[in-house]
Amino acid sequence: MKKLLSTLKQKWSEYFLEVLVITIGILGAFLLNNWNENRIDSNTQKLTINRLIEDVKSDIKRFEYLDYRLEDRVIKCDSVLELFNKLNSEDDRLSMISVHLINFFLVESNLTTYEEMLNTGRLYSMDDKELRAQIINYYRDVRKWSTYIERDNQQLRTMMVNPVYNDYWVISNSLRGDRSISTDKYPWLRDKNPDMIRDIQALILATRNLYHSHKGTIGFLKEEAEELLENLDT
């Protein structure tokens, strides 16, 4: 023990230096590892944000396309509704019947990156809480309004399968196939104000109002996407 104490008294500075070097080495390695992990996380977050930017850009393009198509459908519905005041001949009625107006447009969004952020927890590790909340709100609204629009489309489908419109769809399909239409088989085409015409008018008016409502929804989502894109870019 005396020999050990004597050795420590003589070489304490050397031992202290060795312990200090080891401690500094361990601490440095720890700090370097943390720095590297933070750098990797930062790069991963940047890549994720860049992918999210591309997703939102594709959403905006989709919304612009839907806005154009819905506006076109609204205009055509209005044009056909105007024809109902000019149905003075069988040709007028056949022209009106041949205009196929009803299409179903879905709100679709690219959710790949967002769902990955949710599953990996990267969304909730974002430092910018306001941006995180904006991302969550945007995709929540897209899902919500997509559900509402699909519900409206289903209601329109239900209206279309009403037996009242059976002759209408048969004639419409026949005209698109360039097959002749027998007014003997469909006498309502000869009538001045048949109930069938009024029923079709009601269907197209309901369709027109639905398109107009969906156009407003698409406009809202497009504005929300553009605002999110601006904040993601900054």
mmCIF file of C-alpha atoms in Angstrom:
data_model
loop_
_atom_site.group_PDB
_atom_site.id
_atom_site.type_symbol
_atom_site.label_atom_id
_atom_site.label_comp_id
_atom_site.label_asym_id
_atom_site.label_seq_id
_atom_site.Cartn_x
_atom_site.Cartn_y
_atom_site.Cartn_z
ATOM 1 C CA MET A 1 0.000 0.000 0.000
ATOM 2 C CA LYS A 2 2.870 2.332 0.955
ATOM 3 C CA LYS A 3 4.572 1.508 -2.341
ATOM 4 C CA LEU A 4 1.310 2.219 -4.276
ATOM 5 C CA LEU A 5 0.797 5.525 -2.511
ATOM 6 C CA SER A 6 4.368 6.457 -3.173
ATOM 7 C CA THR A 7 3.990 5.668 -6.866
ATOM 8 C CA LEU A 8 0.775 7.706 -7.042
ATOM 9 C CA LYS A 9 2.529 10.682 -5.410
ATOM 10 C CA GLN A 10 5.309 10.493 -7.927
ATOM 11 C CA LYS A 11 3.170 9.914 -11.073
ATOM 12 C CA TRP A 12 -0.212 11.451 -10.177
ATOM 13 C CA SER A 13 0.108 14.025 -12.937
ATOM 14 C CA GLU A 14 0.634 11.301 -15.541
ATOM 15 C CA TYR A 15 -2.340 9.298 -14.305
ATOM 16 C CA PHE A 16 -4.518 12.401 -14.120
ATOM 17 C CA LEU A 17 -3.572 13.293 -17.672
ATOM 18 C CA GLU A 18 -4.442 9.772 -18.860
ATOM 19 C CA VAL A 19 -7.852 9.888 -17.126
ATOM 20 C CA LEU A 20 -8.468 13.350 -18.557
ATOM 21 C CA VAL A 21 -7.581 12.221 -22.072
ATOM 22 C CA ILE A 22 -9.863 9.176 -21.760
ATOM 23 C CA THR A 23 -12.697 11.318 -20.370
ATOM 24 C CA ILE A 24 -12.300 13.899 -23.113
ATOM 25 C CA GLY A 25 -12.195 11.113 -25.702
ATOM 26 C CA ILE A 26 -15.420 9.530 -24.431
ATOM 27 C CA LEU A 27 -17.163 12.911 -24.169
ATOM 28 C CA GLY A 28 -15.960 13.912 -27.633
ATOM 29 C CA ALA A 29 -17.176 10.648 -29.140
ATOM 30 C CA PHE A 30 -20.547 11.144 -27.425
ATOM 31 C CA LEU A 31 -20.856 14.719 -28.725
ATOM 32 C CA LEU A 32 -19.764 13.672 -32.206
ATOM 33 C CA ASN A 33 -22.327 10.884 -32.243
ATOM 34 C CA ASN A 34 -25.075 13.290 -31.157
ATOM 35 C CA TRP A 35 -24.018 15.795 -33.814
ATOM 36 C CA ASN A 36 -24.066 13.104 -36.474
ATOM 37 C CA GLU A 37 -27.513 11.863 -35.423
ATOM 38 C CA ASN A 38 -28.851 15.428 -35.416
ATOM 39 C CA ARG A 39 -27.359 15.985 -38.862
ATOM 40 C CA ILE A 40 -28.978 12.801 -40.158
ATOM 41 C CA ASP A 41 -32.322 13.772 -38.596
ATOM 42 C CA SER A 42 -32.055 17.246 -40.097
ATOM 43 C CA ASN A 43 -31.277 15.866 -43.557
ATOM 44 C CA THR A 44 -34.082 13.328 -43.264
ATOM 45 C CA GLN A 45 -36.516 16.063 -42.267
ATOM 46 C CA LYS A 46 -35.424 18.218 -45.212
ATOM 47 C CA LEU A 47 -35.902 15.310 -47.605
ATOM 48 C CA THR A 48 -39.311 14.587 -46.096
ATOM 49 C CA ILE A 49 -40.380 18.229 -46.430
ATOM 50 C CA ASN A 50 -39.194 18.266 -50.045
ATOM 51 C CA ARG A 51 -41.252 15.169 -50.780
ATOM 52 C CA LEU A 52 -44.235 16.726 -49.028
ATOM 53 C CA ILE A 53 -43.818 19.834 -51.177
ATOM 54 C CA GLU A 54 -44.010 17.698 -54.315
ATOM 55 C CA ASP A 55 -47.117 15.942 -52.979
ATOM 56 C CA VAL A 56 -48.867 19.250 -52.284
ATOM 57 C CA LYS A 57 -47.899 20.556 -55.735
ATOM 58 C CA SER A 58 -49.518 17.495 -57.307
ATOM 59 C CA ASP A 59 -52.617 18.105 -55.168
ATOM 60 C CA ILE A 60 -52.838 21.690 -56.441
ATOM 61 C CA LYS A 61 -52.645 20.493 -60.051
ATOM 62 C CA ARG A 62 -55.402 17.988 -59.354
ATOM 63 C CA PHE A 63 -57.567 20.697 -57.755
ATOM 64 C CA GLU A 64 -57.000 22.985 -60.763
ATOM 65 C CA TYR A 65 -58.087 20.173 -63.086
ATOM 66 C CA LEU A 66 -61.200 19.448 -61.004
ATOM 67 C CA ASP A 67 -62.075 23.145 -60.874
ATOM 68 C CA TYR A 68 -61.866 23.340 -64.683
ATOM 69 C CA ARG A 69 -63.931 20.187 -65.219
ATOM 70 C CA LEU A 70 -66.598 21.184 -62.704
ATOM 71 C CA GLU A 71 -66.875 24.667 -64.209
ATOM 72 C CA ASP A 72 -67.292 23.064 -67.641
ATOM 73 C CA ARG A 73 -70.015 20.774 -66.309
ATOM 74 C CA VAL A 74 -71.866 23.673 -64.662
ATOM 75 C CA ILE A 75 -71.820 25.672 -67.908
ATOM 76 C CA LYS A 76 -73.075 22.694 -69.929
ATOM 77 C CA CYS A 77 -75.816 21.985 -67.420
ATOM 78 C CA ASP A 78 -76.931 25.622 -67.694
ATOM 79 C CA SER A 79 -76.910 25.350 -71.491
ATOM 80 C CA VAL A 80 -79.038 22.214 -71.454
ATOM 81 C CA LEU A 81 -81.470 23.711 -68.946
ATOM 82 C CA GLU A 82 -81.967 26.630 -71.339
ATOM 83 C CA LEU A 83 -82.992 24.148 -74.036
ATOM 84 C CA PHE A 84 -86.061 23.209 -72.068
ATOM 85 C CA ASN A 85 -87.631 26.498 -73.156
ATOM 86 C CA LYS A 86 -86.921 25.689 -76.815
ATOM 87 C CA LEU A 87 -88.065 22.084 -77.135
ATOM 88 C CA ASN A 88 -90.388 22.568 -80.081
ATOM 89 C CA SER A 89 -89.440 19.496 -82.101
ATOM 90 C CA GLU A 90 -88.317 15.906 -81.753
ATOM 91 C CA ASP A 91 -84.854 16.940 -82.991
ATOM 92 C CA ASP A 92 -84.576 19.426 -80.136
ATOM 93 C CA ARG A 93 -85.426 16.730 -77.657
ATOM 94 C CA LEU A 94 -83.004 14.256 -79.201
ATOM 95 C CA SER A 95 -80.228 16.872 -79.072
ATOM 96 C CA MET A 96 -80.958 17.479 -75.415
ATOM 97 C CA ILE A 97 -81.041 13.796 -74.594
ATOM 98 C CA SER A 98 -77.743 13.156 -76.369
ATOM 99 C CA VAL A 99 -75.840 15.543 -74.087
ATOM 100 C CA HIS A 100 -74.418 13.276 -71.439
ATOM 101 C CA LEU A 101 -73.679 15.561 -68.492
ATOM 102 C CA ILE A 102 -73.313 13.445 -65.424
ATOM 103 C CA ASN A 103 -69.782 12.541 -64.330
ATOM 104 C CA PHE A 104 -68.401 11.766 -60.915
ATOM 105 C CA PHE A 105 -65.327 13.668 -59.767
ATOM 106 C CA LEU A 106 -63.369 12.558 -56.718
ATOM 107 C CA VAL A 107 -61.140 14.568 -54.414
ATOM 108 C CA GLU A 108 -57.843 12.713 -54.483
ATOM 109 C CA SER A 109 -54.686 13.639 -52.574
ATOM 110 C CA ASN A 110 -51.209 12.126 -52.470
ATOM 111 C CA LEU A 111 -50.995 10.869 -48.880
ATOM 112 C CA THR A 112 -47.800 8.810 -49.178
ATOM 113 C CA THR A 113 -45.389 11.206 -47.464
ATOM 114 C CA TYR A 114 -47.927 12.376 -44.879
ATOM 115 C CA GLU A 115 -48.763 8.829 -43.806
ATOM 116 C CA GLU A 116 -45.051 7.992 -43.629
ATOM 117 C CA MET A 117 -44.521 11.017 -41.372
ATOM 118 C CA LEU A 118 -47.315 9.779 -39.134
ATOM 119 C CA ASN A 119 -46.071 6.193 -38.997
ATOM 120 C CA THR A 120 -42.447 7.128 -38.270
ATOM 121 C CA GLY A 121 -43.290 9.874 -35.772
ATOM 122 C CA ARG A 122 -41.430 12.494 -37.825
ATOM 123 C CA LEU A 123 -44.510 14.657 -37.992
ATOM 124 C CA TYR A 124 -44.649 15.071 -34.230
ATOM 125 C CA SER A 125 -40.909 15.640 -33.906
ATOM 126 C CA MET A 126 -41.049 18.762 -36.083
ATOM 127 C CA ASP A 127 -39.726 21.861 -34.346
ATOM 128 C CA ASP A 128 -42.202 24.184 -36.077
ATOM 129 C CA LYS A 129 -45.452 23.449 -34.250
ATOM 130 C CA GLU A 130 -47.505 25.865 -36.359
ATOM 131 C CA LEU A 131 -46.385 24.210 -39.590
ATOM 132 C CA ARG A 132 -47.070 20.788 -38.097
ATOM 133 C CA ALA A 133 -50.606 21.865 -37.175
ATOM 134 C CA GLN A 134 -51.149 23.281 -40.666
ATOM 135 C CA ILE A 135 -50.058 20.005 -42.274
ATOM 136 C CA ILE A 136 -52.411 18.011 -40.044
ATOM 137 C CA ASN A 137 -55.331 20.373 -40.714
ATOM 138 C CA TYR A 138 -54.811 20.291 -44.480
ATOM 139 C CA TYR A 139 -54.864 16.510 -44.790
ATOM 140 C CA ARG A 140 -57.726 16.284 -42.319
ATOM 141 C CA ASP A 141 -59.769 18.650 -44.495
ATOM 142 C CA VAL A 142 -58.889 16.747 -47.679
ATOM 143 C CA ARG A 143 -60.101 13.492 -46.147
ATOM 144 C CA LYS A 144 -63.224 15.102 -44.691
ATOM 145 C CA TRP A 145 -64.332 16.826 -47.890
ATOM 146 C CA SER A 146 -63.433 13.789 -49.983
ATOM 147 C CA THR A 147 -65.869 11.793 -47.852
ATOM 148 C CA TYR A 148 -68.589 14.431 -48.223
ATOM 149 C CA ILE A 149 -68.187 14.634 -52.000
ATOM 150 C CA GLU A 150 -68.297 10.849 -52.346
ATOM 151 C CA ARG A 151 -71.493 10.860 -50.261
ATOM 152 C CA ASP A 152 -73.027 13.445 -52.622
ATOM 153 C CA ASN A 153 -71.939 11.391 -55.632
ATOM 154 C CA GLN A 154 -73.588 8.319 -54.159
ATOM 155 C CA GLN A 155 -76.824 10.254 -53.687
ATOM 156 C CA LEU A 156 -76.669 11.316 -57.328
ATOM 157 C CA ARG A 157 -76.071 7.716 -58.400
ATOM 158 C CA THR A 158 -79.150 6.714 -56.406
ATOM 159 C CA MET A 159 -81.186 9.333 -58.250
ATOM 160 C CA MET A 160 -79.911 8.103 -61.602
ATOM 161 C CA VAL A 161 -81.036 4.513 -61.065
ATOM 162 C CA ASN A 162 -84.607 5.690 -60.471
ATOM 163 C CA PRO A 163 -86.886 3.784 -62.908
ATOM 164 C CA VAL A 164 -88.192 7.157 -64.066
ATOM 165 C CA TYR A 165 -84.955 7.678 -66.015
ATOM 166 C CA ASN A 166 -84.696 4.230 -67.602
ATOM 167 C CA ASP A 167 -85.830 5.451 -71.017
ATOM 168 C CA TYR A 168 -83.547 8.459 -70.787
ATOM 169 C CA TRP A 169 -80.411 6.349 -70.307
ATOM 170 C CA VAL A 170 -81.451 3.878 -73.007
ATOM 171 C CA ILE A 171 -81.953 6.693 -75.515
ATOM 172 C CA SER A 172 -78.759 8.467 -74.476
ATOM 173 C CA ASN A 173 -76.736 5.278 -74.933
ATOM 174 C CA SER A 174 -78.417 4.558 -78.266
ATOM 175 C CA LEU A 175 -77.588 8.021 -79.605
ATOM 176 C CA ARG A 176 -73.959 7.699 -78.564
ATOM 177 C CA GLY A 177 -73.899 4.408 -80.446
ATOM 178 C CA ASP A 178 -75.402 6.101 -83.550
ATOM 179 C CA ARG A 179 -78.491 3.925 -83.398
ATOM 180 C CA SER A 180 -81.834 5.300 -84.523
ATOM 181 C CA ILE A 181 -84.448 6.207 -81.936
ATOM 182 C CA SER A 182 -88.064 5.211 -82.398
ATOM 183 C CA THR A 183 -90.497 7.864 -81.219
ATOM 184 C CA ASP A 184 -93.172 5.182 -81.380
ATOM 185 C CA LYS A 185 -91.331 3.282 -78.683
ATOM 186 C CA TYR A 186 -90.693 6.493 -76.691
ATOM 187 C CA PRO A 187 -93.821 8.596 -77.295
ATOM 188 C CA TRP A 188 -92.795 11.181 -74.708
ATOM 189 C CA LEU A 189 -90.286 12.493 -77.273
ATOM 190 C CA ARG A 190 -93.260 13.739 -79.339
ATOM 191 C CA ASP A 191 -95.095 15.393 -76.463
ATOM 192 C CA LYS A 192 -94.898 19.141 -75.885
ATOM 193 C CA ASN A 193 -94.472 19.014 -72.114
ATOM 194 C CA PRO A 194 -94.079 15.371 -71.047
ATOM 195 C CA ASP A 195 -93.470 14.436 -67.428
ATOM 196 C CA MET A 196 -90.281 12.730 -68.536
ATOM 197 C CA ILE A 197 -88.795 16.018 -69.715
ATOM 198 C CA ARG A 198 -89.597 17.644 -66.385
ATOM 199 C CA ASP A 199 -88.019 14.724 -64.543
ATOM 200 C CA ILE A 200 -84.853 15.000 -66.635
ATOM 201 C CA GLN A 201 -84.801 18.734 -66.048
ATOM 202 C CA ALA A 202 -84.943 18.121 -62.296
ATOM 203 C CA LEU A 203 -82.101 15.600 -62.537
ATOM 204 C CA ILE A 204 -79.853 17.959 -64.492
ATOM 205 C CA LEU A 205 -80.667 20.860 -62.160
ATOM 206 C CA ALA A 206 -79.727 18.731 -59.142
ATOM 207 C CA THR A 207 -76.530 17.710 -60.917
ATOM 208 C CA ARG A 208 -75.705 21.317 -61.754
ATOM 209 C CA ASN A 209 -76.143 22.420 -58.141
ATOM 210 C CA LEU A 210 -73.994 19.538 -56.948
ATOM 211 C CA TYR A 211 -71.180 20.467 -59.350
ATOM 212 C CA HIS A 212 -71.384 24.091 -58.261
ATOM 213 C CA SER A 213 -71.138 23.106 -54.591
ATOM 214 C CA HIS A 214 -68.197 20.797 -55.240
ATOM 215 C CA LYS A 215 -66.448 23.546 -57.203
ATOM 216 C CA GLY A 216 -66.574 25.743 -54.096
ATOM 217 C CA THR A 217 -65.119 22.922 -51.994
ATOM 218 C CA ILE A 218 -62.292 22.368 -54.480
ATOM 219 C CA GLY A 219 -61.522 26.079 -54.442
ATOM 220 C CA PHE A 220 -61.264 26.031 -50.653
ATOM 221 C CA LEU A 221 -58.904 23.032 -50.664
ATOM 222 C CA LYS A 222 -56.788 24.579 -53.418
ATOM 223 C CA GLU A 223 -56.316 27.770 -51.374
ATOM 224 C CA GLU A 224 -55.428 25.715 -48.314
ATOM 225 C CA ALA A 225 -52.884 23.687 -50.329
ATOM 226 C CA GLU A 226 -51.308 26.847 -51.774
ATOM 227 C CA GLU A 227 -50.933 28.382 -48.314
ATOM 228 C CA LEU A 228 -49.355 25.188 -46.991
ATOM 229 C CA LEU A 229 -46.986 25.044 -49.972
ATOM 230 C CA GLU A 230 -45.851 28.605 -49.312
ATOM 231 C CA ASN A 231 -45.027 27.798 -45.689
ATOM 232 C CA LEU A 232 -43.283 24.552 -46.606
ATOM 233 C CA ASP A 233 -41.084 26.414 -49.081
ATOM 234 C CA THR A 234 -39.972 28.839 -46.389
#
